[in-house]
């Protein structure tokens, strides 16, 4: 089993050594080509690196790449090709999963285009007053769930989450709209604002999760 | 010419094999035109039998009859202790695995080996029918089979001499059989209630792509539980103090009658059941049956909610529900599903055949003859590793589209440490011990250096079959790092290789020769069993004419065995089986009566 695809020259086909006119498939020997380790999720699906994506276009791209790479279509080929197919299909699936969800996509985008690109992601800190507000919201929701039942608390929280998500989506569109060559400080402040919005939403979602586990009796394990 | 890739539904209760040829799906019948093969293996002094003849010996005290082996597949002994009271054959623990002792041949058979016997029977059936060797197959499994169970199924195929090209989820196969994907698009639910398992899946079907959005289920919920509910209500009707309750033969008899009654009630409102051997007569109405099974019906809706929740959809988003599995024939099930979803039910394809048919379609895709359809499956359970304090850290959440991978960096804790152990788990719970242990991996041969200096990148790859592969790369040298795997359940790769090597079902000789050898072996088994039965039984049980008839058929079979026509030998064997069928049934009743008469039967 080949474990890495460190190729001498990624512009040549791994099989016939012809130069590649497209990155996925060699036009002369019709072999699929390995996706490089450094390729980002947007490029894997052939999309520009942007925060807003048309979901139906994304799905179409995903399907097209799956039809090219999925192991089911390479099952009767030799080991090397099966290996490429497996790796590529795994990357395509990961890319689609990340980009499909706008909030995961935004996190990934910030990380990818950020100044200190790191696989661990960046830590965004919320200002103390906002953290305070979140704590208070949590307590009041728990009280509400206790006194008048969970339904009302969930409803109030869902409203908050919807607001937060709408704000994040708006910021994503804004950031995409900033023209090239805009002042760097301004760009960074937009990015920071988006990062905070995402972090805020994450807190609300974790309150929702906590509330759910507290109010629903443990269901039987169905495994 | 392209390769033939058959589709196999290896069921808990019944198995089937199908193929797609000339644009038609054919479920391949046996010599007598039967599509199903009971997933049953009989071990006796005289030999090993598979399918109907094996099932007919269920109450023969001199035979060990192995059924429901799928429940033991790829699981540890500890995991299956709950199953054992339901099984009437012995299961022993060997190296942590459940193994079935074959006292006649002084060996133990693993669940995959039992599976292999069933698979090779299906394979032989297909080879006869297609008149060519069958090597490549797609095998279906319940959607939430974990890695070890999928691997065990693959092992079974390998031991049967089959190249298992793809493991497909049963519900996904069902949707393929309905021909979705070429025309009708939408979000479909698949509700699969079989004999002992319940599977629920949500499938997004768009322009030929089948995307599993979520799957859930219950491994202990099915038609058998309906039968059990009926049996326990009958047992409470039966006089107390008869000792009936503890007798496996009685339970067995009641269970068979319960199943018959249940099936009859799919077509009418009331049945009368009479079991003379027990002096028991009762009436079962559809209303009573519905009340008995209602808690079970409701239990199926729990996993349904879970899957909808996971996928973030509601019933109104669903375009239709595909009904799979024999138990969905129950009118109350259809009604409950209809009520819950308020959507079209798809139930026109025979729910017994639909999974095998879909597997055949997938086989056709893999044989490279069809590019317009693609199955994208998801992993049914979260995959993670054990971290400090026995907590599971999730690397790949459940319902992630496969193939997929996760990378994790590992290092050493001690100066000079040359080995790092990784414990891989599957499941949804917080603590490691509440999840399934998949395997322990050791990264070996690490260069001794200061603690924390090593950087080993481990890739956990789940392939399109849902099977895990682990690769490790030393980041400092760029070399791949040694990984030693100790699967927690299931067979070591070495074991499998050894079994494949000496497995008699795996023979690479000429197809015709193998056919002949297999046919002769089978014939000898049946002959021996029949001869022994005839010797043992007197004329009240086997009247003269019947004895003569059987004797004649035995002679014909022996004559055929002298020749080299494997097909003829098989046909004559089947005829002999048929000739002894009424006798086998009478013997079963006889053994029940014997048991009731107080004779101790050692099973
Ligand atoms: N007409 C029917 N009405 C109700 N249940 C039925 C009917 N026909 C078959 N069954 C039940 O279906 C179950 C077997 O389903 P099947 O899909 O073959 O199982 P599996 O997939 O587990 O091998 C058995 O419990 C059987 O009693
Ligand atoms: Mg089934």
PDB file of C-alpha atoms in Angstrom, chain B residues 290-435:
ATOM      1  CA  UNK B 290     -51.693  -5.551  17.816  1.00  0.00           C
ATOM      2  CA  UNK B 291     -51.925  -4.992  21.561  1.00  0.00           C
ATOM      3  CA  UNK B 292     -49.170  -7.521  22.220  1.00  0.00           C
ATOM      4  CA  UNK B 293     -46.759  -5.948  19.769  1.00  0.00           C
ATOM      5  CA  UNK B 294     -47.630  -2.310  20.405  1.00  0.00           C
ATOM      6  CA  UNK B 295     -44.736  -1.673  22.823  1.00  0.00           C
ATOM      7  CA  UNK B 296     -42.372  -3.141  20.209  1.00  0.00           C
ATOM      8  CA  UNK B 297     -43.904  -1.024  17.472  1.00  0.00           C
ATOM      9  CA  UNK B 298     -43.371   2.074  19.588  1.00  0.00           C
ATOM     10  CA  UNK B 299     -39.799   1.021  20.281  1.00  0.00           C
ATOM     11  CA  UNK B 300     -39.014   1.156  16.555  1.00  0.00           C
ATOM     12  CA  UNK B 301     -39.975   4.826  16.527  1.00  0.00           C
ATOM     13  CA  UNK B 302     -37.207   5.774  18.955  1.00  0.00           C
ATOM     14  CA  UNK B 303     -34.335   5.150  16.530  1.00  0.00           C
ATOM     15  CA  UNK B 304     -36.498   6.808  13.862  1.00  0.00           C
ATOM     16  CA  UNK B 305     -36.598  10.023  15.903  1.00  0.00           C
ATOM     17  CA  UNK B 306     -32.893   9.788  16.578  1.00  0.00           C
ATOM     18  CA  UNK B 307     -32.035   9.561  12.880  1.00  0.00           C
ATOM     19  CA  UNK B 308     -34.343  12.439  11.975  1.00  0.00           C
ATOM     20  CA  UNK B 309     -32.748  14.477  14.732  1.00  0.00           C
ATOM     21  CA  UNK B 310     -29.231  13.633  13.542  1.00  0.00           C
ATOM     22  CA  UNK B 311     -30.032  14.651  10.000  1.00  0.00           C
ATOM     23  CA  UNK B 312     -31.845  17.772  11.187  1.00  0.00           C
ATOM     24  CA  UNK B 313     -35.010  16.931   9.271  1.00  0.00           C
ATOM     25  CA  UNK B 314     -38.645  16.497  10.159  1.00  0.00           C
ATOM     26  CA  UNK B 315     -41.210  14.018   8.927  1.00  0.00           C
ATOM     27  CA  UNK B 316     -42.667  16.608   6.574  1.00  0.00           C
ATOM     28  CA  UNK B 317     -39.334  16.799   4.701  1.00  0.00           C
ATOM     29  CA  UNK B 318     -39.553  13.122   3.813  1.00  0.00           C
ATOM     30  CA  UNK B 319     -40.924  12.076   0.439  1.00  0.00           C
ATOM     31  CA  UNK B 320     -41.672   8.436   1.140  1.00  0.00           C
ATOM     32  CA  UNK B 321     -40.879   5.422   3.289  1.00  0.00           C
ATOM     33  CA  UNK B 322     -39.440   2.204   1.838  1.00  0.00           C
ATOM     34  CA  UNK B 323     -40.575  -0.871   3.736  1.00  0.00           C
ATOM     35  CA  UNK B 324     -38.048  -3.721   4.062  1.00  0.00           C
ATOM     36  CA  UNK B 325     -37.922  -6.991   6.012  1.00  0.00           C
ATOM     37  CA  UNK B 326     -40.482  -9.721   6.504  1.00  0.00           C
ATOM     38  CA  UNK B 327     -41.908  -8.176   9.658  1.00  0.00           C
ATOM     39  CA  UNK B 328     -43.105  -5.066   7.817  1.00  0.00           C
ATOM     40  CA  UNK B 329     -45.830  -7.244   6.344  1.00  0.00           C
ATOM     41  CA  UNK B 330     -47.584  -6.901   9.685  1.00  0.00           C
ATOM     42  CA  UNK B 331     -50.516  -4.536   9.082  1.00  0.00           C
ATOM     43  CA  UNK B 332     -50.023  -2.753  12.410  1.00  0.00           C
ATOM     44  CA  UNK B 333     -46.468  -1.862  11.402  1.00  0.00           C
ATOM     45  CA  UNK B 334     -47.590  -0.355   8.130  1.00  0.00           C
ATOM     46  CA  UNK B 335     -50.270   1.574   9.938  1.00  0.00           C
ATOM     47  CA  UNK B 336     -47.897   2.913  12.597  1.00  0.00           C
ATOM     48  CA  UNK B 337     -45.315   3.969  10.017  1.00  0.00           C
ATOM     49  CA  UNK B 338     -48.013   5.557   7.880  1.00  0.00           C
ATOM     50  CA  UNK B 339     -49.355   7.458  10.907  1.00  0.00           C
ATOM     51  CA  UNK B 340     -45.948   8.640  11.986  1.00  0.00           C
ATOM     52  CA  UNK B 341     -44.780   9.914   8.602  1.00  0.00           C
ATOM     53  CA  UNK B 342     -48.031  10.564   6.810  1.00  0.00           C
ATOM     54  CA  UNK B 343     -46.199   9.719   3.588  1.00  0.00           C
ATOM     55  CA  UNK B 344     -46.324   7.230   0.726  1.00  0.00           C
ATOM     56  CA  UNK B 345     -45.207   3.746   1.733  1.00  0.00           C
ATOM     57  CA  UNK B 346     -43.158   1.790  -0.793  1.00  0.00           C
ATOM     58  CA  UNK B 347     -43.955  -1.861  -0.225  1.00  0.00           C
ATOM     59  CA  UNK B 348     -44.420  -3.402  -3.660  1.00  0.00           C
ATOM     60  CA  UNK B 349     -41.099  -5.245  -3.948  1.00  0.00           C
ATOM     61  CA  UNK B 350     -41.051  -8.485  -1.926  1.00  0.00           C
ATOM     62  CA  UNK B 351     -39.556  -7.400   1.416  1.00  0.00           C
ATOM     63  CA  UNK B 352     -37.675 -10.712   1.661  1.00  0.00           C
ATOM     64  CA  UNK B 353     -35.888 -10.300  -1.653  1.00  0.00           C
ATOM     65  CA  UNK B 354     -35.424  -6.570  -1.876  1.00  0.00           C
ATOM     66  CA  UNK B 355     -32.040  -6.393  -0.106  1.00  0.00           C
ATOM     67  CA  UNK B 356     -30.414  -9.095  -2.236  1.00  0.00           C
ATOM     68  CA  UNK B 357     -31.818  -7.454  -5.357  1.00  0.00           C
ATOM     69  CA  UNK B 358     -30.235  -4.157  -4.390  1.00  0.00           C
ATOM     70  CA  UNK B 359     -26.932  -5.888  -3.676  1.00  0.00           C
ATOM     71  CA  UNK B 360     -27.058  -7.272  -7.224  1.00  0.00           C
ATOM     72  CA  UNK B 361     -27.531  -3.749  -8.584  1.00  0.00           C
ATOM     73  CA  UNK B 362     -24.505  -2.605  -6.588  1.00  0.00           C
ATOM     74  CA  UNK B 363     -22.570  -5.602  -7.936  1.00  0.00           C
ATOM     75  CA  UNK B 364     -23.428  -4.449 -11.422  1.00  0.00           C
ATOM     76  CA  UNK B 365     -22.086  -0.973 -10.629  1.00  0.00           C
ATOM     77  CA  UNK B 366     -18.825  -2.426  -9.304  1.00  0.00           C
ATOM     78  CA  UNK B 367     -18.398  -4.596 -12.348  1.00  0.00           C
ATOM     79  CA  UNK B 368     -17.912  -1.314 -14.159  1.00  0.00           C
ATOM     80  CA  UNK B 369     -21.009  -1.586 -16.283  1.00  0.00           C
ATOM     81  CA  UNK B 370     -22.907   1.265 -14.784  1.00  0.00           C
ATOM     82  CA  UNK B 371     -21.791   4.791 -13.951  1.00  0.00           C
ATOM     83  CA  UNK B 372     -25.061   6.585 -13.398  1.00  0.00           C
ATOM     84  CA  UNK B 373     -25.560   5.386  -9.835  1.00  0.00           C
ATOM     85  CA  UNK B 374     -23.379   5.941  -6.799  1.00  0.00           C
ATOM     86  CA  UNK B 375     -23.880   4.909  -3.197  1.00  0.00           C
ATOM     87  CA  UNK B 376     -22.441   7.233  -0.616  1.00  0.00           C
ATOM     88  CA  UNK B 377     -22.656   5.582   2.777  1.00  0.00           C
ATOM     89  CA  UNK B 378     -21.997   7.000   6.209  1.00  0.00           C
ATOM     90  CA  UNK B 379     -20.213   5.561   9.200  1.00  0.00           C
ATOM     91  CA  UNK B 380     -22.844   4.414  11.684  1.00  0.00           C
ATOM     92  CA  UNK B 381     -20.864   4.978  14.865  1.00  0.00           C
ATOM     93  CA  UNK B 382     -18.444   7.630  16.034  1.00  0.00           C
ATOM     94  CA  UNK B 383     -14.823   6.604  15.958  1.00  0.00           C
ATOM     95  CA  UNK B 384     -12.412   7.823  18.577  1.00  0.00           C
ATOM     96  CA  UNK B 385      -9.433   7.053  20.744  1.00  0.00           C
ATOM     97  CA  UNK B 386      -9.057   6.629  24.456  1.00  0.00           C
ATOM     98  CA  UNK B 387      -7.442   9.600  26.144  1.00  0.00           C
ATOM     99  CA  UNK B 388      -6.257  10.231  29.706  1.00  0.00           C
ATOM    100  CA  UNK B 389      -8.739   9.226  32.364  1.00  0.00           C
ATOM    101  CA  UNK B 390     -10.513   6.681  30.166  1.00  0.00           C
ATOM    102  CA  UNK B 391     -12.405   9.281  28.188  1.00  0.00           C
ATOM    103  CA  UNK B 392     -13.168   8.803  24.507  1.00  0.00           C
ATOM    104  CA  UNK B 393     -12.060  11.582  22.220  1.00  0.00           C
ATOM    105  CA  UNK B 394     -14.064  11.509  18.991  1.00  0.00           C
ATOM    106  CA  UNK B 395     -12.113  11.732  15.751  1.00  0.00           C
ATOM    107  CA  UNK B 396     -14.860  10.924  13.250  1.00  0.00           C
ATOM    108  CA  UNK B 397     -18.456  11.580  14.321  1.00  0.00           C
ATOM    109  CA  UNK B 398     -21.199   9.146  13.374  1.00  0.00           C
ATOM    110  CA  UNK B 399     -23.042   9.724  10.107  1.00  0.00           C
ATOM    111  CA  UNK B 400     -19.935  11.075   8.400  1.00  0.00           C
ATOM    112  CA  UNK B 401     -19.864  10.176   4.698  1.00  0.00           C
ATOM    113  CA  UNK B 402     -17.289   7.494   3.955  1.00  0.00           C
ATOM    114  CA  UNK B 403     -14.576   7.030   2.926  1.00  0.00           C
ATOM    115  CA  UNK B 404     -13.214   9.511   5.386  1.00  0.00           C
ATOM    116  CA  UNK B 405     -10.098  10.070   7.413  1.00  0.00           C
ATOM    117  CA  UNK B 406      -8.861  11.825  10.508  1.00  0.00           C
ATOM    118  CA  UNK B 407      -5.294  12.655  11.368  1.00  0.00           C
ATOM    119  CA  UNK B 408      -3.944  12.833  14.876  1.00  0.00           C
ATOM    120  CA  UNK B 409      -0.450  13.619  16.132  1.00  0.00           C
ATOM    121  CA  UNK B 410       1.104  11.329  18.722  1.00  0.00           C
ATOM    122  CA  UNK B 411       4.250  11.664  20.767  1.00  0.00           C
ATOM    123  CA  UNK B 412       6.084   9.978  23.645  1.00  0.00           C
ATOM    124  CA  UNK B 413       5.671  10.654  27.369  1.00  0.00           C
ATOM    125  CA  UNK B 414       8.966   9.278  28.579  1.00  0.00           C
ATOM    126  CA  UNK B 415      12.560   9.765  27.585  1.00  0.00           C
ATOM    127  CA  UNK B 416      13.711   6.924  25.362  1.00  0.00           C
ATOM    128  CA  UNK B 417      10.200   5.536  24.853  1.00  0.00           C
ATOM    129  CA  UNK B 418      10.113   3.454  21.661  1.00  0.00           C
ATOM    130  CA  UNK B 419       6.496   2.482  21.491  1.00  0.00           C
ATOM    131  CA  UNK B 420       3.113   4.222  21.783  1.00  0.00           C
ATOM    132  CA  UNK B 421      -0.157   2.359  22.307  1.00  0.00           C
ATOM    133  CA  UNK B 422      -3.410   3.638  20.895  1.00  0.00           C
ATOM    134  CA  UNK B 423      -6.795   2.282  21.894  1.00  0.00           C
ATOM    135  CA  UNK B 424      -9.431   2.789  19.187  1.00  0.00           C
ATOM    136  CA  UNK B 425     -13.104   2.855  20.129  1.00  0.00           C
ATOM    137  CA  UNK B 426     -16.458   3.048  18.396  1.00  0.00           C
ATOM    138  CA  UNK B 427     -19.587   4.438  20.037  1.00  0.00           C
ATOM    139  CA  UNK B 428     -21.395   7.493  21.294  1.00  0.00           C
ATOM    140  CA  UNK B 429     -20.672   7.470  25.002  1.00  0.00           C
ATOM    141  CA  UNK B 430     -18.389   9.660  27.033  1.00  0.00           C
ATOM    142  CA  UNK B 431     -16.308   6.986  28.732  1.00  0.00           C
ATOM    143  CA  UNK B 432     -14.134   4.498  26.886  1.00  0.00           C
ATOM    144  CA  UNK B 433     -15.485   1.548  28.792  1.00  0.00           C
ATOM    145  CA  UNK B 434     -19.052   2.313  27.662  1.00  0.00           C
ATOM    146  CA  UNK B 435     -18.025   2.151  24.033  1.00  0.00           C
TER     147      UNK B 435
END
